PDB file of C-alpha atoms in Angstrom:
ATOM      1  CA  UNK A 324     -12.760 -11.233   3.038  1.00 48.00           C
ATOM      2  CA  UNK A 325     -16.677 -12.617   3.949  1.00 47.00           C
ATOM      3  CA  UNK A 326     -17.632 -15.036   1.075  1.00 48.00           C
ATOM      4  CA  UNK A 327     -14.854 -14.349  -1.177  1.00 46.00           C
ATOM      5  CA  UNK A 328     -11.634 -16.632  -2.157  1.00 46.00           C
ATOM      6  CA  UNK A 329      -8.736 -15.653  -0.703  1.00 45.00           C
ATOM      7  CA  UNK A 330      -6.664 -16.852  -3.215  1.00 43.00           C
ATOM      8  CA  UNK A 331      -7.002 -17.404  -6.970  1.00 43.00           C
ATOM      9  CA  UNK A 332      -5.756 -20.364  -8.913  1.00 45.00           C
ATOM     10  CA  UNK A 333      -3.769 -18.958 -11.626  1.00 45.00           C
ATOM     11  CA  UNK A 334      -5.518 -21.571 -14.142  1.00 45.00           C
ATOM     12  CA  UNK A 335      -8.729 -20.295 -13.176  1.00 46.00           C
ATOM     13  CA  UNK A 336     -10.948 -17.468 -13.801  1.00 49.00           C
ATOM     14  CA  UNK A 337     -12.821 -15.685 -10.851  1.00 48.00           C
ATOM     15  CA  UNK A 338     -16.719 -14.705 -11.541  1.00 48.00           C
ATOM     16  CA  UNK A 339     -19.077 -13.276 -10.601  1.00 49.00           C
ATOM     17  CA  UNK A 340     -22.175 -16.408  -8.937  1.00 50.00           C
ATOM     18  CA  UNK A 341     -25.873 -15.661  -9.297  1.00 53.00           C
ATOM     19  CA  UNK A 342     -25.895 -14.938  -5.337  1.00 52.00           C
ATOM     20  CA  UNK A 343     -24.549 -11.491  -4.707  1.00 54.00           C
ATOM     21  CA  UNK A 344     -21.157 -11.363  -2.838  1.00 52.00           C
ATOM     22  CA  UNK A 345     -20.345 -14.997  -3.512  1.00 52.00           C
ATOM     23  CA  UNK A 346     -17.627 -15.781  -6.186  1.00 49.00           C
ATOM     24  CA  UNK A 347     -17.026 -18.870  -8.004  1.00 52.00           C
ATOM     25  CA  UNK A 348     -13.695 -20.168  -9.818  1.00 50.00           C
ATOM     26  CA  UNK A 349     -13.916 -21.343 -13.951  1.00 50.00           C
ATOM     27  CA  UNK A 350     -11.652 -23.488 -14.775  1.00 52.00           C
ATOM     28  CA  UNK A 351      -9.908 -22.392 -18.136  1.00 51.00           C
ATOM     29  CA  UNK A 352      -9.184 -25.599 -20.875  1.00 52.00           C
ATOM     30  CA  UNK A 353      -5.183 -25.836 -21.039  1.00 48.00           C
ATOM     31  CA  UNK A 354      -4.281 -26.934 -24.281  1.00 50.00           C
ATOM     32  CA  UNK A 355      -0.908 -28.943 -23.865  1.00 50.00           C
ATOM     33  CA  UNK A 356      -0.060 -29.231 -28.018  1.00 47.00           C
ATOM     34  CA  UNK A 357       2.035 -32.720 -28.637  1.00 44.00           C
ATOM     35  CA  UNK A 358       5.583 -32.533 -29.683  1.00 47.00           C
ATOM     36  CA  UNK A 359       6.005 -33.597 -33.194  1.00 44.00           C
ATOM     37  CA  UNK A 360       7.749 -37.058 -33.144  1.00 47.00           C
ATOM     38  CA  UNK A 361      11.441 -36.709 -33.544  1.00 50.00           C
ATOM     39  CA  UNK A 362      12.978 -37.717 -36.515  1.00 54.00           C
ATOM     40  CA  UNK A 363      16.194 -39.913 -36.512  1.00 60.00           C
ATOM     41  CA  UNK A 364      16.864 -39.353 -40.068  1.00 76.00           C
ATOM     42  CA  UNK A 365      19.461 -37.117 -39.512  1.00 88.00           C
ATOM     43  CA  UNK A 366      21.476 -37.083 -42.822  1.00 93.00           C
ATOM     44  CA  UNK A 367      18.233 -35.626 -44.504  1.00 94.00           C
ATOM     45  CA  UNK A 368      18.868 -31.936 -43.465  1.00 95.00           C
ATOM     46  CA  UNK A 369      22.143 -32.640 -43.759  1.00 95.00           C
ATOM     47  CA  UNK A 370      21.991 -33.154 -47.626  1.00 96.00           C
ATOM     48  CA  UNK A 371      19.508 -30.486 -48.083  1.00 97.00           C
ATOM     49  CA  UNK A 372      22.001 -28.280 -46.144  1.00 97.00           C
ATOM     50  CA  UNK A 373      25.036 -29.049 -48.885  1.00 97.00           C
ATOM     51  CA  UNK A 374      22.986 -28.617 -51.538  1.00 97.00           C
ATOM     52  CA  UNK A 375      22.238 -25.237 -50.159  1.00 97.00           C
ATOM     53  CA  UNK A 376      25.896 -24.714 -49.856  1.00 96.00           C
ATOM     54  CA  UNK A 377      26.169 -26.092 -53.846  1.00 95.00           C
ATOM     55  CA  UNK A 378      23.670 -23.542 -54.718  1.00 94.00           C
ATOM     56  CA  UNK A 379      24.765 -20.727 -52.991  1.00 94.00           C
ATOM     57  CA  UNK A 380      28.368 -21.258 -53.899  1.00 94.00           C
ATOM     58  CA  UNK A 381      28.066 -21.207 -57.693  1.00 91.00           C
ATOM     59  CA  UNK A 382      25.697 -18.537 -57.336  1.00 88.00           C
ATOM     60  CA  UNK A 383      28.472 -16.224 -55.770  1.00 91.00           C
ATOM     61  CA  UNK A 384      31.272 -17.843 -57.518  1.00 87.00           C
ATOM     62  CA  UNK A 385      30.241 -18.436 -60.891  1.00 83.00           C
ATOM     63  CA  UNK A 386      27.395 -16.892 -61.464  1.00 82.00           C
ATOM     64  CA  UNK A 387      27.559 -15.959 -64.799  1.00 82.00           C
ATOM     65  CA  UNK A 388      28.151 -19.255 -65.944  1.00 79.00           C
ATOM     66  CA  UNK A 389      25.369 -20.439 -63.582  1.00 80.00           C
ATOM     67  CA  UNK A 390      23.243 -17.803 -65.422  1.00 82.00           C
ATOM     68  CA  UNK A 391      23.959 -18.988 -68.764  1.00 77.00           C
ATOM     69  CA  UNK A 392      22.920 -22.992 -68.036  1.00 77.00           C
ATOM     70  CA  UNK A 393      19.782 -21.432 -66.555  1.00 76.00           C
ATOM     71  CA  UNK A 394      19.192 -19.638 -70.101  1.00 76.00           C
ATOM     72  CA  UNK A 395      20.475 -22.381 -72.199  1.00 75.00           C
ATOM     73  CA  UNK A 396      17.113 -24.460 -70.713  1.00 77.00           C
ATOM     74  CA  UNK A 397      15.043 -21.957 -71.817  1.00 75.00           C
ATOM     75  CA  UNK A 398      15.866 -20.784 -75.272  1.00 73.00           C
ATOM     76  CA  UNK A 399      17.755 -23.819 -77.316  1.00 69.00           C
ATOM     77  CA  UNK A 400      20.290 -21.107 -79.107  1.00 64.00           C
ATOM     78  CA  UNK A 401      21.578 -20.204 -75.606  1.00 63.00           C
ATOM     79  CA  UNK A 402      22.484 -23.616 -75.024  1.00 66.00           C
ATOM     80  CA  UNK A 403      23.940 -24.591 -78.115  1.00 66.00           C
ATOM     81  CA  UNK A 404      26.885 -21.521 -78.226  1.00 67.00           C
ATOM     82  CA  UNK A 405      27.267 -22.479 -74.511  1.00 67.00           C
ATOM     83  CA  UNK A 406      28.064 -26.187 -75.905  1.00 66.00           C
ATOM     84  CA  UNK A 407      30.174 -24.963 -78.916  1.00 62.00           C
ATOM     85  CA  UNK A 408      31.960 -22.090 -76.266  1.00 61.00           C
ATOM     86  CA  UNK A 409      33.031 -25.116 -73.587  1.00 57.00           C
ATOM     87  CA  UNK A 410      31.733 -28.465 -73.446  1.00 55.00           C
ATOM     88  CA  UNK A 411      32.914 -30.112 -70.316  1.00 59.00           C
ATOM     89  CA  UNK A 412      31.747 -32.360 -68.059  1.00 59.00           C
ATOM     90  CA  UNK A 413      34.337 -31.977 -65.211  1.00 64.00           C
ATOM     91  CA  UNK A 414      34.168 -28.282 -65.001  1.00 79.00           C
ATOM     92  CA  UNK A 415      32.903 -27.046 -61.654  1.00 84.00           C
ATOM     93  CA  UNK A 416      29.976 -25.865 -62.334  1.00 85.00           C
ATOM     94  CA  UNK A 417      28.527 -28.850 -64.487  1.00 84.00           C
ATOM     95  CA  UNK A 418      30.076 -31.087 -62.240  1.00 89.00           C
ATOM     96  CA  UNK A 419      28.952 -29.242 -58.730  1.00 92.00           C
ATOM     97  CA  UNK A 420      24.966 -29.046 -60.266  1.00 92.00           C
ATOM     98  CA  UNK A 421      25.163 -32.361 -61.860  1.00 93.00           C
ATOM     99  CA  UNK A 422      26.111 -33.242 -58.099  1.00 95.00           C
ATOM    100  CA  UNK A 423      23.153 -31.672 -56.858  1.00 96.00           C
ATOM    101  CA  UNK A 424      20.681 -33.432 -58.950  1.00 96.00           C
ATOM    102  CA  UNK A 425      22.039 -36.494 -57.766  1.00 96.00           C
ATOM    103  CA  UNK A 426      21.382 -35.424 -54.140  1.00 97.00           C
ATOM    104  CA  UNK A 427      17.972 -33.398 -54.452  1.00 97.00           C
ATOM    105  CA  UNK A 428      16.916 -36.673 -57.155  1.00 95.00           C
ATOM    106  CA  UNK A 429      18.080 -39.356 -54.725  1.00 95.00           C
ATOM    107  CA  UNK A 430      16.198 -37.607 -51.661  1.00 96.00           C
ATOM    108  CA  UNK A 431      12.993 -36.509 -53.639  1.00 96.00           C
ATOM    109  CA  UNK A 432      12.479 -40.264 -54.250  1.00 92.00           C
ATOM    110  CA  UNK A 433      13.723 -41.697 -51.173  1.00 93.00           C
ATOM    111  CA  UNK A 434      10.872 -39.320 -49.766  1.00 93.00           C
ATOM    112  CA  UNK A 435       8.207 -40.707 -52.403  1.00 91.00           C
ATOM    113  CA  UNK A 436       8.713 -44.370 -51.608  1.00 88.00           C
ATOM    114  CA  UNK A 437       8.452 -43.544 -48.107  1.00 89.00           C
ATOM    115  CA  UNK A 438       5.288 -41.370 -48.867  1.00 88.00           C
ATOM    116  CA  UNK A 439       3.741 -44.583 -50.572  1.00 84.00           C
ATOM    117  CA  UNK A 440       5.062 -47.561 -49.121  1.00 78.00           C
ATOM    118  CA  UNK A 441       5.793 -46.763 -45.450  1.00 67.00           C
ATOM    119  CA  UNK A 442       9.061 -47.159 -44.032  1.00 67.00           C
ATOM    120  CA  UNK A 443      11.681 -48.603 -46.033  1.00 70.00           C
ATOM    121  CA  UNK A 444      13.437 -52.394 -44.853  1.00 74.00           C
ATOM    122  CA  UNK A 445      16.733 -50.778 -44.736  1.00 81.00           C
ATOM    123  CA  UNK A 446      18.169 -47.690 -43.340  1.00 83.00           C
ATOM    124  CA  UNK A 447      17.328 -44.502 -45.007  1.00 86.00           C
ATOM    125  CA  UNK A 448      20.561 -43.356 -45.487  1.00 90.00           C
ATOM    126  CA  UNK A 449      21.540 -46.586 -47.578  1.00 92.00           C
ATOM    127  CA  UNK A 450      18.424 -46.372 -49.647  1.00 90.00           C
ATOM    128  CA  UNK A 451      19.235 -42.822 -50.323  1.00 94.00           C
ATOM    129  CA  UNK A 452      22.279 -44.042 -51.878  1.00 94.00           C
ATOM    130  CA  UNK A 453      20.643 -46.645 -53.893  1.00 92.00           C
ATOM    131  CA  UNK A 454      18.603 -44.398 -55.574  1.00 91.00           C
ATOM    132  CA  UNK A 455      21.048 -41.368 -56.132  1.00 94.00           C
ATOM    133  CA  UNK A 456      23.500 -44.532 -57.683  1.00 94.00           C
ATOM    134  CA  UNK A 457      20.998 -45.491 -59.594  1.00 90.00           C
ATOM    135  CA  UNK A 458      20.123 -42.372 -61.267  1.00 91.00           C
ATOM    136  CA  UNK A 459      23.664 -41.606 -61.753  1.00 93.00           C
ATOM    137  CA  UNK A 460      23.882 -45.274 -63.622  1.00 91.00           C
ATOM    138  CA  UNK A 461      21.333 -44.235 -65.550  1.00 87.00           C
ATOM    139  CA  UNK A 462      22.529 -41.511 -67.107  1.00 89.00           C
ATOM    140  CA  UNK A 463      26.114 -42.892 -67.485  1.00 90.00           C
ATOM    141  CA  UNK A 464      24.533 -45.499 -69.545  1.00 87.00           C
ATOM    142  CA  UNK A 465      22.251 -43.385 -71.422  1.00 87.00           C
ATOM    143  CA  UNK A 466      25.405 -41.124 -72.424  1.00 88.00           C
ATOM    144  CA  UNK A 467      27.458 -44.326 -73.828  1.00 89.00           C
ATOM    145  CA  UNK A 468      24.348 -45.588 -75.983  1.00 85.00           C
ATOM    146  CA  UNK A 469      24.756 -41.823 -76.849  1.00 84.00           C
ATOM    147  CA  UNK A 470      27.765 -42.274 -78.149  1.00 86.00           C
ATOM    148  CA  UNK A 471      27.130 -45.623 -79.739  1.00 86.00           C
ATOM    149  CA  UNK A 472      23.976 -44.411 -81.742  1.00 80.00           C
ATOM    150  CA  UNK A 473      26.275 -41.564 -82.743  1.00 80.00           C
ATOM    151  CA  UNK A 474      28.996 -43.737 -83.885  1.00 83.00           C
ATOM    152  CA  UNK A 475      26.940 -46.329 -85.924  1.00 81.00           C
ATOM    153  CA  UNK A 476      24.550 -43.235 -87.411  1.00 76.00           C
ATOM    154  CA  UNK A 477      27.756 -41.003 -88.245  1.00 79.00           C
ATOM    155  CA  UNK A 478      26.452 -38.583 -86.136  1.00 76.00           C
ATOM    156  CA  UNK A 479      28.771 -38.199 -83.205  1.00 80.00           C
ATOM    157  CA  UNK A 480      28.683 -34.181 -83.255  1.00 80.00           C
ATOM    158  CA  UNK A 481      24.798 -34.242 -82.726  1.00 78.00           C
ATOM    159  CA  UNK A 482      24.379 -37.162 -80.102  1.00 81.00           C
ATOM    160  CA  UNK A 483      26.861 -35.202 -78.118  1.00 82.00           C
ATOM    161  CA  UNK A 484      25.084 -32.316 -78.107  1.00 80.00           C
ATOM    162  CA  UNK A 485      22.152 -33.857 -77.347  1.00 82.00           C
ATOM    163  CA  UNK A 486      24.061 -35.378 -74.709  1.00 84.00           C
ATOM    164  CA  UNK A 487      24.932 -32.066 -72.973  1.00 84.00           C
ATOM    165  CA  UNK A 488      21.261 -31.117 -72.910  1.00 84.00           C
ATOM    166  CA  UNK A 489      20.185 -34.425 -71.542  1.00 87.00           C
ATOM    167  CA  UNK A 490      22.746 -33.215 -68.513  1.00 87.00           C
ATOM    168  CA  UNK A 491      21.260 -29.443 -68.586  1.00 87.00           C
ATOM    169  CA  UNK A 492      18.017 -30.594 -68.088  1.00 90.00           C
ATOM    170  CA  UNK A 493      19.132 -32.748 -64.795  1.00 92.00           C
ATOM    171  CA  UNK A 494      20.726 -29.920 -63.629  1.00 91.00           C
ATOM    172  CA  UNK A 495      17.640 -27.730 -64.089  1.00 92.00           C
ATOM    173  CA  UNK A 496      15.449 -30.399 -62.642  1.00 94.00           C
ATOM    174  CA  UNK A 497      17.726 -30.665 -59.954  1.00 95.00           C
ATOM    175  CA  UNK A 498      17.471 -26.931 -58.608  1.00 95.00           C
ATOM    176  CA  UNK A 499      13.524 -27.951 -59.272  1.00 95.00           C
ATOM    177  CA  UNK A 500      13.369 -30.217 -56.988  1.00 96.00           C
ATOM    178  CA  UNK A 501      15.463 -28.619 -54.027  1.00 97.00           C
ATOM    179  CA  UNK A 502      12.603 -26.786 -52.712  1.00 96.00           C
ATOM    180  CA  UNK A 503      10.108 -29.494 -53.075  1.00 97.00           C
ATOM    181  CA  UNK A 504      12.252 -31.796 -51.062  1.00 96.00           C
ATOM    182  CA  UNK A 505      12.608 -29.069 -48.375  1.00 96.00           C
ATOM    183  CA  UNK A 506       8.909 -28.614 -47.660  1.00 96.00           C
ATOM    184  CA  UNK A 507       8.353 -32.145 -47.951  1.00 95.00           C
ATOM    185  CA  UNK A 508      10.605 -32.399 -44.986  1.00 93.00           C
ATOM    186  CA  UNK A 509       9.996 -29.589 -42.683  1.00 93.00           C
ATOM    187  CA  UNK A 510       6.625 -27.854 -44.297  1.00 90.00           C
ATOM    188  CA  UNK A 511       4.320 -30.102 -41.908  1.00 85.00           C
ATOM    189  CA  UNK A 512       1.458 -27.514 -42.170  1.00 87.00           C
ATOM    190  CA  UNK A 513       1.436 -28.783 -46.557  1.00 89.00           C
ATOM    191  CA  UNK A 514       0.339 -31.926 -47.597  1.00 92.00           C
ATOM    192  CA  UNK A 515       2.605 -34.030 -48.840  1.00 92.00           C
ATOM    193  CA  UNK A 516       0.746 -36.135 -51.170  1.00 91.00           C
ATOM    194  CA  UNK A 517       0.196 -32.567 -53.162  1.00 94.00           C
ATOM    195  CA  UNK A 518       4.229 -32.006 -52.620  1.00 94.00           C
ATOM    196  CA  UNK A 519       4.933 -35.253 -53.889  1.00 94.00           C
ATOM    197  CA  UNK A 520       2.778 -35.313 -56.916  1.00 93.00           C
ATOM    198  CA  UNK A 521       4.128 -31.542 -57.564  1.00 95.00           C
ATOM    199  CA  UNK A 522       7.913 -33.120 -57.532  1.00 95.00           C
ATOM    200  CA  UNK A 523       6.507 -36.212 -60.640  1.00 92.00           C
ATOM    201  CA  UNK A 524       4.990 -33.158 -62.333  1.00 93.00           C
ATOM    202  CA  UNK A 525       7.967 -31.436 -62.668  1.00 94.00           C
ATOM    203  CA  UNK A 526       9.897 -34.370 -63.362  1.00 92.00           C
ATOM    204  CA  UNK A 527       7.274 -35.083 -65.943  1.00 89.00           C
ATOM    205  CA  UNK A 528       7.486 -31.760 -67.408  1.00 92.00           C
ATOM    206  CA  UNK A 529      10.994 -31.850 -67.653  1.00 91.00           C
ATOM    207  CA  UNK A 530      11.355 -35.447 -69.824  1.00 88.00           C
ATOM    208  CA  UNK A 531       8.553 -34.215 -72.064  1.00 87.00           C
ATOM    209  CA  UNK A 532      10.401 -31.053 -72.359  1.00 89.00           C
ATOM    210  CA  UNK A 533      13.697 -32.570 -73.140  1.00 86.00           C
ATOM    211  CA  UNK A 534      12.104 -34.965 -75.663  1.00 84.00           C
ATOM    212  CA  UNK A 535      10.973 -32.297 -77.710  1.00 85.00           C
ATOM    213  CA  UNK A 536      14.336 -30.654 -77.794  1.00 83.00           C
ATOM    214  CA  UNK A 537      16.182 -33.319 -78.891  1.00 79.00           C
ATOM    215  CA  UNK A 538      13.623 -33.693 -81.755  1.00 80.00           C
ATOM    216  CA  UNK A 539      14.116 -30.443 -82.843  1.00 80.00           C
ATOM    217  CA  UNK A 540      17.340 -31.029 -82.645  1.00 76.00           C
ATOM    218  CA  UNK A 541      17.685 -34.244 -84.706  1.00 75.00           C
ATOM    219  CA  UNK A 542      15.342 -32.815 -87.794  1.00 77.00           C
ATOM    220  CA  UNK A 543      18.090 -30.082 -88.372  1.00 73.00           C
ATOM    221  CA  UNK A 544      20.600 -33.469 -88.747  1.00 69.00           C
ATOM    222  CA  UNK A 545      20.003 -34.747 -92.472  1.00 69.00           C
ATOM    223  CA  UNK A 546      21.932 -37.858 -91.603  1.00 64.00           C
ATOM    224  CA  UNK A 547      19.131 -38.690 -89.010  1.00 67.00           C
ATOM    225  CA  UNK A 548      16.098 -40.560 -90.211  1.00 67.00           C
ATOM    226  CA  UNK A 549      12.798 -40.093 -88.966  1.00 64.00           C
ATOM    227  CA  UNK A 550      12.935 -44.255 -87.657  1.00 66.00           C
ATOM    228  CA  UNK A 551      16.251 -43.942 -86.158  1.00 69.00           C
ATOM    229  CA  UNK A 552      14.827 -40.834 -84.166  1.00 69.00           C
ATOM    230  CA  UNK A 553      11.226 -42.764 -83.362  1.00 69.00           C
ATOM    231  CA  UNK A 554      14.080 -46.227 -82.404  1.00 70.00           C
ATOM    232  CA  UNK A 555      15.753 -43.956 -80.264  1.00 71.00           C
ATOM    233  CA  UNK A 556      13.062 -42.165 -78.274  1.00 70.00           C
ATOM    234  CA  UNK A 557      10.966 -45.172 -77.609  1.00 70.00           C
ATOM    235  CA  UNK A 558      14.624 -47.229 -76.228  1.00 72.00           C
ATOM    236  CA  UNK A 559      16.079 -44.588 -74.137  1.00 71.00           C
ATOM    237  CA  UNK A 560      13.361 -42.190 -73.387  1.00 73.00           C
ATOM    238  CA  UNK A 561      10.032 -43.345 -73.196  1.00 72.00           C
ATOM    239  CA  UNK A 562      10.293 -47.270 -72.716  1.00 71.00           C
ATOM    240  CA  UNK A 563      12.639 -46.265 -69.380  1.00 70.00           C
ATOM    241  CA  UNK A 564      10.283 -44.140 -68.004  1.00 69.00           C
ATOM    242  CA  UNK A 565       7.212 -46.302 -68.927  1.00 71.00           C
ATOM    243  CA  UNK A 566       8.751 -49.542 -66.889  1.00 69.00           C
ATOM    244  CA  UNK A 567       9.926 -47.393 -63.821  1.00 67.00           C
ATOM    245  CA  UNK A 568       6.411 -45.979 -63.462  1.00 67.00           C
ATOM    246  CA  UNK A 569       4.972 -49.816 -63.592  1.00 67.00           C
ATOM    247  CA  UNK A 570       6.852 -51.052 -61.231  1.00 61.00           C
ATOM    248  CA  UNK A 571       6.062 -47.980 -58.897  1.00 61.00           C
ATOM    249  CA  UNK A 572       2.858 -48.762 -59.581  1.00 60.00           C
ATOM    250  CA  UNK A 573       2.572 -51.933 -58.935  1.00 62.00           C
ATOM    251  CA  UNK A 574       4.575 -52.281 -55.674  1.00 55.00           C
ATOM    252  CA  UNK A 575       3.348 -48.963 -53.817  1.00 53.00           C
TER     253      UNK A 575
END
């Protein structure tokens, strides 16, 4: 047709020009969004994904007894009949959440230093192991002093008690921290300096929490003196925590 187009891009918009019977052709903006960069860190879903399986598994298959460690870190009476009923550390579902701390613990600061200080000199997957090692070291050591103070105060009953909670709370902190490593992984439309600060909160939360329960625990002990208690907290509680935060500190 007379001072038309005769054919329409289909990126462009036909109207209307200021001299009758004449048409012009807009241009509409085409917005080509950039692939996120692909991530080669591969065994990171992968963990997340059998620590859903963990979950989900002792949810369905023992879930009463998954119920009960849940209500044990809440009220201290809970936990205390659940010690006296079956203390174990190699039943499945101490051993299978205990597990899962290690993973969600290991990743959650695998995903801080990485947060702070950039990528790490060696291969994810290595540091990841570091750090879930070292946690597990930790806490294998803490548990023998455990025993030790309990031996030398006479109090072997009490530090192993105190013992199991030390585990509960892991285990707690553990399912914690599951979600916080997920959307620090795949959330991208969150922050992750607010996800990663949420995760030391927690963690925070947690080791003041568990403080205080052992020191109710321990005043109900006569055979435990107010020094051995203070000796104690500041060796394997406090002082640990206070020299891990320095040196995060001071290297990121």
């Amino acid at each position: 047709m007379p001072g038309k187009d005769s054919v329409l891009n289909s990126k462009a918009t036909a109207v209307a020009d200021t001299i009758p019977g004449t048409f012009i052709s807009v241009k509409e903006p085409v917005i080509n969004p950039l692939p996120r960069p692909e991530s080669t860190e591969y065994w990171i879903p992968g963990t997340l994904l059998f620590s859903f399986v963990l979950i989900v598994f002792l949810h369905v298959f023992d879930g009463r007894r998954f119920t009960q460690l849940l209500a044990g870190f809440v009220r201290m009476a809970s936990v205390s009949q659940f010690y006296r009923e079956e203390f174990s550390l190699t039943n499945r579902v101490s051993f299978l959440l205990t597990l899962n701390f290690l993973l969600t613990g290991g990743l959650f600061l695998y995903q801080a230093l990485v947060f702070f200080g950039g990528e790490p000199a060696i291969g994810g997957a290595l540091l990841f192991g570091i750090l879930a090692g070292a946690l597990l070291a930790t806490y294998l050591v803490k548990l023998f002093a455990l025993r030790v103070i309990g031996y030398i105060f006479q109090v072997q009953e009490v530090m192993t008690e105190y013992g199991y909670n030390v585990l509960l709370f892991n285990k707690t902190l553990g399912l914690l921290l599951f979600p916080v490593s997920v959307l620090i992984a795949f959330a991208v439309q969150l922050e992750v300096e607010w996800l990663v600060w949420t995760g030391f909160v927690l963690w925070s939360m947690i080791l003041v929490y568990r403080i205080l329960r052992g020191v109710m625990l321990a005043i109900q002990v006569p055979g435990i003196s107010a020094f051995n208690l203070f000796l104690y907290l500041c060796t394997l509680e406090i002082l640990p925590f206070v020299v891990i935060t320095k040196v995060f500190i001071s290297n990121f």
